[in-house]
CSV table of C-alpha atoms in Angstrom, one decimal:
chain,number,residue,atom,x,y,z
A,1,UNK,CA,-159.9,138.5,60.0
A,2,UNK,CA,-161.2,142.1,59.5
A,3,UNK,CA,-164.9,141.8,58.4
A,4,UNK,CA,-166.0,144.4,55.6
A,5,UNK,CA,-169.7,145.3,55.8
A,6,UNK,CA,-171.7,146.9,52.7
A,7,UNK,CA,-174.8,148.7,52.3
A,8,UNK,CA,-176.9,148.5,50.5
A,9,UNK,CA,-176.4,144.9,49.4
A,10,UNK,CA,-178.6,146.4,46.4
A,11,UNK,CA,-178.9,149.8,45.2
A,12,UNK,CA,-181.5,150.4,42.2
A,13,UNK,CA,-180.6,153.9,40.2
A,14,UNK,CA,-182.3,156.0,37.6
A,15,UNK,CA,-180.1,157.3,35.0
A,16,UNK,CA,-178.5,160.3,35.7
A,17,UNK,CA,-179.0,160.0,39.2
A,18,UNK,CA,-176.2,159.8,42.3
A,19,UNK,CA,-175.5,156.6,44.1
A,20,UNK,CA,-173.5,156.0,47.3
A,21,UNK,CA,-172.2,152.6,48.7
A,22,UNK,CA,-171.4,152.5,52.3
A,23,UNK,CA,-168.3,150.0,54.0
A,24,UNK,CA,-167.6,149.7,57.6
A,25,UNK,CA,-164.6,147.7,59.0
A,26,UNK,CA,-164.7,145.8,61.9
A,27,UNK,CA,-161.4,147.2,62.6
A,28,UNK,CA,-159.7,150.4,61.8
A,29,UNK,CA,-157.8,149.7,58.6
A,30,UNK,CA,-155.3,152.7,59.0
A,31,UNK,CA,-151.9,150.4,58.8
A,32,UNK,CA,-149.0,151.1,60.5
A,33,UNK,CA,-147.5,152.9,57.9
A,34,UNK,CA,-149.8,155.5,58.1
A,35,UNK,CA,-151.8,154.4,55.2
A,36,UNK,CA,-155.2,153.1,54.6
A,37,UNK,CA,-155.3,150.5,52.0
A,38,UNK,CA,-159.1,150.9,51.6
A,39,UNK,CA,-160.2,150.0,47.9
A,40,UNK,CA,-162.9,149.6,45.9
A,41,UNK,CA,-163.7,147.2,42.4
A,42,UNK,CA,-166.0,147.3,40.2
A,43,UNK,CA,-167.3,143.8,38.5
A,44,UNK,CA,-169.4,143.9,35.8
A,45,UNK,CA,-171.4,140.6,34.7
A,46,UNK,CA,-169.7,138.1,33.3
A,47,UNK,CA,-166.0,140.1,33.6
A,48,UNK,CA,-162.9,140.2,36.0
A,49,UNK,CA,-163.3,142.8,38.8
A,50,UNK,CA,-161.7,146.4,37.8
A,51,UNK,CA,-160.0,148.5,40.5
A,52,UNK,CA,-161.6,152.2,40.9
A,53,UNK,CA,-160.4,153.6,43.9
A,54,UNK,CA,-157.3,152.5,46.1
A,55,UNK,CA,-156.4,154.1,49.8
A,56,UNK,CA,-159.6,155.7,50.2
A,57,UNK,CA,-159.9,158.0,47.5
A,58,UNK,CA,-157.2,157.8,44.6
A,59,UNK,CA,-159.0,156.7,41.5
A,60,UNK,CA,-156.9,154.2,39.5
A,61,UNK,CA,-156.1,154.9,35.7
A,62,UNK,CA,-158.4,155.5,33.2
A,63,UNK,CA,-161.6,155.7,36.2
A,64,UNK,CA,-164.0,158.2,35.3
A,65,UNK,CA,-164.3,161.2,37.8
A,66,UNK,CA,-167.9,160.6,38.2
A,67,UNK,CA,-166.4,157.7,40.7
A,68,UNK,CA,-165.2,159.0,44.4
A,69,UNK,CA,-164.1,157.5,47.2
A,70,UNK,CA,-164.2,158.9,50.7
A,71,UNK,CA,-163.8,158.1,54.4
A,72,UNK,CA,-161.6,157.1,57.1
A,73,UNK,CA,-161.2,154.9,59.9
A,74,UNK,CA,-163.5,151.7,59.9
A,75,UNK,CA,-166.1,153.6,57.5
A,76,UNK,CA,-165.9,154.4,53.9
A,77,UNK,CA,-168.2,155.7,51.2
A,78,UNK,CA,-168.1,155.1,47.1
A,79,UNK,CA,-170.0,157.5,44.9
A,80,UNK,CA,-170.7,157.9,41.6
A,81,UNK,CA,-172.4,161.4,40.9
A,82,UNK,CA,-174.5,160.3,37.5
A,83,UNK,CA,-175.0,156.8,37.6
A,84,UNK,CA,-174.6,155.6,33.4
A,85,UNK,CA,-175.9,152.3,31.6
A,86,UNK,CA,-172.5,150.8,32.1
A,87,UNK,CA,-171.8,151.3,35.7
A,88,UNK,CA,-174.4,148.4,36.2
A,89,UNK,CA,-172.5,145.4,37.9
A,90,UNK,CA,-171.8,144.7,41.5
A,91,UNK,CA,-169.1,146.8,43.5
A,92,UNK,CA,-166.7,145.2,46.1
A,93,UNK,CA,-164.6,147.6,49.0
A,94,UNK,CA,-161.2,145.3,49.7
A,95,UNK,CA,-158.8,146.3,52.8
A,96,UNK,CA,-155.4,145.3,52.1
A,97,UNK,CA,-154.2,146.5,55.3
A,98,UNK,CA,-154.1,143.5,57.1
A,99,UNK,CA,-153.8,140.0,55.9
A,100,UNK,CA,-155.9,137.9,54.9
A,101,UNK,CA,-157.1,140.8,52.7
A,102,UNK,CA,-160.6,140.5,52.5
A,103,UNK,CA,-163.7,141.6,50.8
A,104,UNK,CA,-167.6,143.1,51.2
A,105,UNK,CA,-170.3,141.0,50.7
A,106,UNK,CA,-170.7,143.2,47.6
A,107,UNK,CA,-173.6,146.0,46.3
A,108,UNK,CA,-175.6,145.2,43.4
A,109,UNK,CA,-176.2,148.4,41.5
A,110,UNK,CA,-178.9,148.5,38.7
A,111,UNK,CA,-180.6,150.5,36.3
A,112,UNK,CA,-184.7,151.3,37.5
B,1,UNK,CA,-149.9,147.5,28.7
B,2,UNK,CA,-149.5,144.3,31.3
B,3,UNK,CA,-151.8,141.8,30.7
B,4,UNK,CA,-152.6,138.4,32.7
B,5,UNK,CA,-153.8,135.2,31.3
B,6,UNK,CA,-154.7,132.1,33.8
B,7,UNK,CA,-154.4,128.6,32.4
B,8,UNK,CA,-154.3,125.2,33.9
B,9,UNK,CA,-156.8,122.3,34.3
B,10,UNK,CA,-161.1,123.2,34.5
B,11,UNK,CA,-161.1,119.8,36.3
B,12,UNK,CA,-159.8,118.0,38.9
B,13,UNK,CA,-160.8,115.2,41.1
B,14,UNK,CA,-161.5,115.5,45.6
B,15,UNK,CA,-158.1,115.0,46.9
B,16,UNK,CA,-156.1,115.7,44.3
B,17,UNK,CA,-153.8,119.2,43.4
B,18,UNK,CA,-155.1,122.0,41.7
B,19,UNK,CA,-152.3,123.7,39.9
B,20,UNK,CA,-153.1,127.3,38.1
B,21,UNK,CA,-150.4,129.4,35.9
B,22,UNK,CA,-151.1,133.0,35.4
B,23,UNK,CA,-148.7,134.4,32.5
B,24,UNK,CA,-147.7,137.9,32.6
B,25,UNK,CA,-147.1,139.9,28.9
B,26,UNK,CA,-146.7,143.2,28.3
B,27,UNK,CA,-144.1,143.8,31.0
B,28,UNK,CA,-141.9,142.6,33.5
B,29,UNK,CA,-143.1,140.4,36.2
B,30,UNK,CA,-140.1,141.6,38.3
B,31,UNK,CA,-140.4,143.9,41.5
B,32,UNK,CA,-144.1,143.5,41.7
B,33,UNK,CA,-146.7,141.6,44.2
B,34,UNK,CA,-148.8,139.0,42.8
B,35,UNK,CA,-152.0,138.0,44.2
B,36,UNK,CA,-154.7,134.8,43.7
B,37,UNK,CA,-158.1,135.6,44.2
B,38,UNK,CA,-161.1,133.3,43.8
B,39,UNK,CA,-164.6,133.5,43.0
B,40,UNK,CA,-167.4,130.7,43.7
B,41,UNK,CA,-170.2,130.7,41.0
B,42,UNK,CA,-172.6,133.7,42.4
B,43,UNK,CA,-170.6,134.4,45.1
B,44,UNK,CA,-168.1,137.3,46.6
B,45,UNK,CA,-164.2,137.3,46.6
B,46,UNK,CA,-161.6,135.5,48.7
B,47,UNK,CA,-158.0,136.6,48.3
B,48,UNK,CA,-156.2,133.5,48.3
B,49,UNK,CA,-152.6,135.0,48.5
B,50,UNK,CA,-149.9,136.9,47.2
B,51,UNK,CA,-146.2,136.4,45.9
B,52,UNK,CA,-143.2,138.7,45.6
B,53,UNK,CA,-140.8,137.9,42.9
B,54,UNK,CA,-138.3,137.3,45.4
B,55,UNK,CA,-140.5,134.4,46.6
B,56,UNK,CA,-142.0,135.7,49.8
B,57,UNK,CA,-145.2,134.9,50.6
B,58,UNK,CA,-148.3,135.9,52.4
B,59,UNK,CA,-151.3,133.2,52.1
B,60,UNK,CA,-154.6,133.3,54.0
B,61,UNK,CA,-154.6,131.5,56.8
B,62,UNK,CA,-157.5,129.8,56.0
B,63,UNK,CA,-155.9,128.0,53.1
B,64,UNK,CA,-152.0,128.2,54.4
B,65,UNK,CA,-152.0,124.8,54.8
B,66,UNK,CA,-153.2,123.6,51.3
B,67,UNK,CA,-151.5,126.6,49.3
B,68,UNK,CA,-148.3,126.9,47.3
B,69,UNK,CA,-147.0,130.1,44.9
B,70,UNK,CA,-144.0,130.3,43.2
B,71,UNK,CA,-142.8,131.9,40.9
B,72,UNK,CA,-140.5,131.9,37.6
B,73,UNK,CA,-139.7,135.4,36.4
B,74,UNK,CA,-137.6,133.6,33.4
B,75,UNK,CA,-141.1,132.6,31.9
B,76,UNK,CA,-142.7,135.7,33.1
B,77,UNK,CA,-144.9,133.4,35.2
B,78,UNK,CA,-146.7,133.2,38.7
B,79,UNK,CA,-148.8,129.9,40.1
B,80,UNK,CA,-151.0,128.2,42.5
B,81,UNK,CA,-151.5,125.1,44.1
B,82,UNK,CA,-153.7,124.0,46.2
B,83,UNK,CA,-153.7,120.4,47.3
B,84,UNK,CA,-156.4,118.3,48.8
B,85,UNK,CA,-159.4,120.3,46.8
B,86,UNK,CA,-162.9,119.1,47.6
B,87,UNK,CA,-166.3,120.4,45.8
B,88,UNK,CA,-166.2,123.4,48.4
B,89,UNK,CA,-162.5,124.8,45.8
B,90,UNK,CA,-164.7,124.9,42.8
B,91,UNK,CA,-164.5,129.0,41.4
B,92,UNK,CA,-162.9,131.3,39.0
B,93,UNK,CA,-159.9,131.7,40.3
B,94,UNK,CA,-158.1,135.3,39.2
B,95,UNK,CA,-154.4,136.7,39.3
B,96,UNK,CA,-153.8,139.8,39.7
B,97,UNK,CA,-150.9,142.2,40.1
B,98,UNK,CA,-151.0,145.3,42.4
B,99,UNK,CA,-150.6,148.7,40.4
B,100,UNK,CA,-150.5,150.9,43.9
B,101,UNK,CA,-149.3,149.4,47.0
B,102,UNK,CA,-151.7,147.2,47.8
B,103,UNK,CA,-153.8,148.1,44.8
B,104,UNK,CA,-155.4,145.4,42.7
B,105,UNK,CA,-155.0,147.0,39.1
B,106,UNK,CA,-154.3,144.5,37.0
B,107,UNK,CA,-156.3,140.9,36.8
B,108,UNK,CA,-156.8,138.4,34.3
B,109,UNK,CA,-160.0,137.1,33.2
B,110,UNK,CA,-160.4,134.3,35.4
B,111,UNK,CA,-160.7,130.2,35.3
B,112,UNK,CA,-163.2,128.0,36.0
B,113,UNK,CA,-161.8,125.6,38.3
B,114,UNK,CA,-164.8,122.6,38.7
B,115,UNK,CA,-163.4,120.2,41.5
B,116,UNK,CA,-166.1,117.0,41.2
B,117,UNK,CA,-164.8,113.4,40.5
């Protein structure tokens, strides 16, 4: 199985401020296809996870632009440029580009 | 806009199946892959597997051997079973629907699923 690794497992923001999640592969997850079905959710407490970004960087419908998604390879990076009240909740990367699909560990992100 | 809705039993005894339905309104649950993820209380995601309406399959190997999905696009309806369940099955278990390929856009709220005799 391909391992995805996150950093920081917890990420304490200030309003207003930038924060950046970090995923590494133990694989490259660029697929045969030519794709890389890198994604990222967002689960807020007590709710389903939401989808923000799928292959790498395309933000899913209705996803604020504040949210960005970058990388390649075996390591990835999710951003959001001005962290708000209801961005607190715990983010997941998923790579469906080989089965099983699998998941990070997760990154807490909370308000200071 | 497609929504999901789990249902099925929040208990079931060591040994014994656990059967999930996830009902699919606000469009067709034709030409789409459908996907079971679960979620252990305070815990991270497993993806479970995933079902074409055609019937073809992809389960994690780690559960192949307990795991069943069909599918029955006359009810507009997906489900899971997984058989010989011990403490170690008890989560939320999801559906979901990819949205992109191999997107996870669409999920439904989740079930508790408490496996204890």
């Amino acid at each position: 199985d391909i391992v995805m690794t996150q950093t920081p497992l917890s990420s304490p923001v200030t309003l207003g401020q930038p924060a950046s999640i970090s995923c590494r592969s133990s694989q490259s997850l660029v697929h045969s296809d030519g794709n890389t079905y890198l994604s990222w959710l967002q689960q807020r407490p007590g709710q389903p996870p939401r989808l923000l970004i799928y292959k790498i960087s395309n933000r899913f419908s209705g996803v604020p632009d504040r949210f960005s998604g970058s990388g390649a390879g075996t390591d990835f990076t999710l951003k959001i440029s001005r962290v708000e009240a209801e961005d607190v909740g715990v983010y997941y990367c998923m790579q469906a580009t080989q089965f099983p699909w699998t998941f990070g560990q997760g990154t807490k992100v909370e308000i200071k | 806009q497609v929504q999901l809705q789990e249902s099925g039993p929040g208990l079931v005894k060591p040994s014994e199946t656990l059967s999930l339905t996830c009902t699919v309104s606000g469009g067709s649950i034709s030409s789409y892959y459908w996907s079971w993820i679960r979620q252990p209380a305070g815990k991270g995601l497993e993806w479970i597997g995933r079902i074409y309406t055609s019937g073809s399959t992809n389960y994690n190997p780690s559960l192949k051997s307990r795991v069943t999905m069909s599918v029955d696009t006359s009810k507009n309806q997906f489900s899971l079973k997984l058989s010989s369940v011990t403490a170690a099955d008890t989560a939320v278990y999801y559906c979901a629907r990819e949205s992109s390929p191999r997107g996870l856009g669409y999920w439904g709220q989740g079930t508790l699923v408490t496996v204890s005799s």
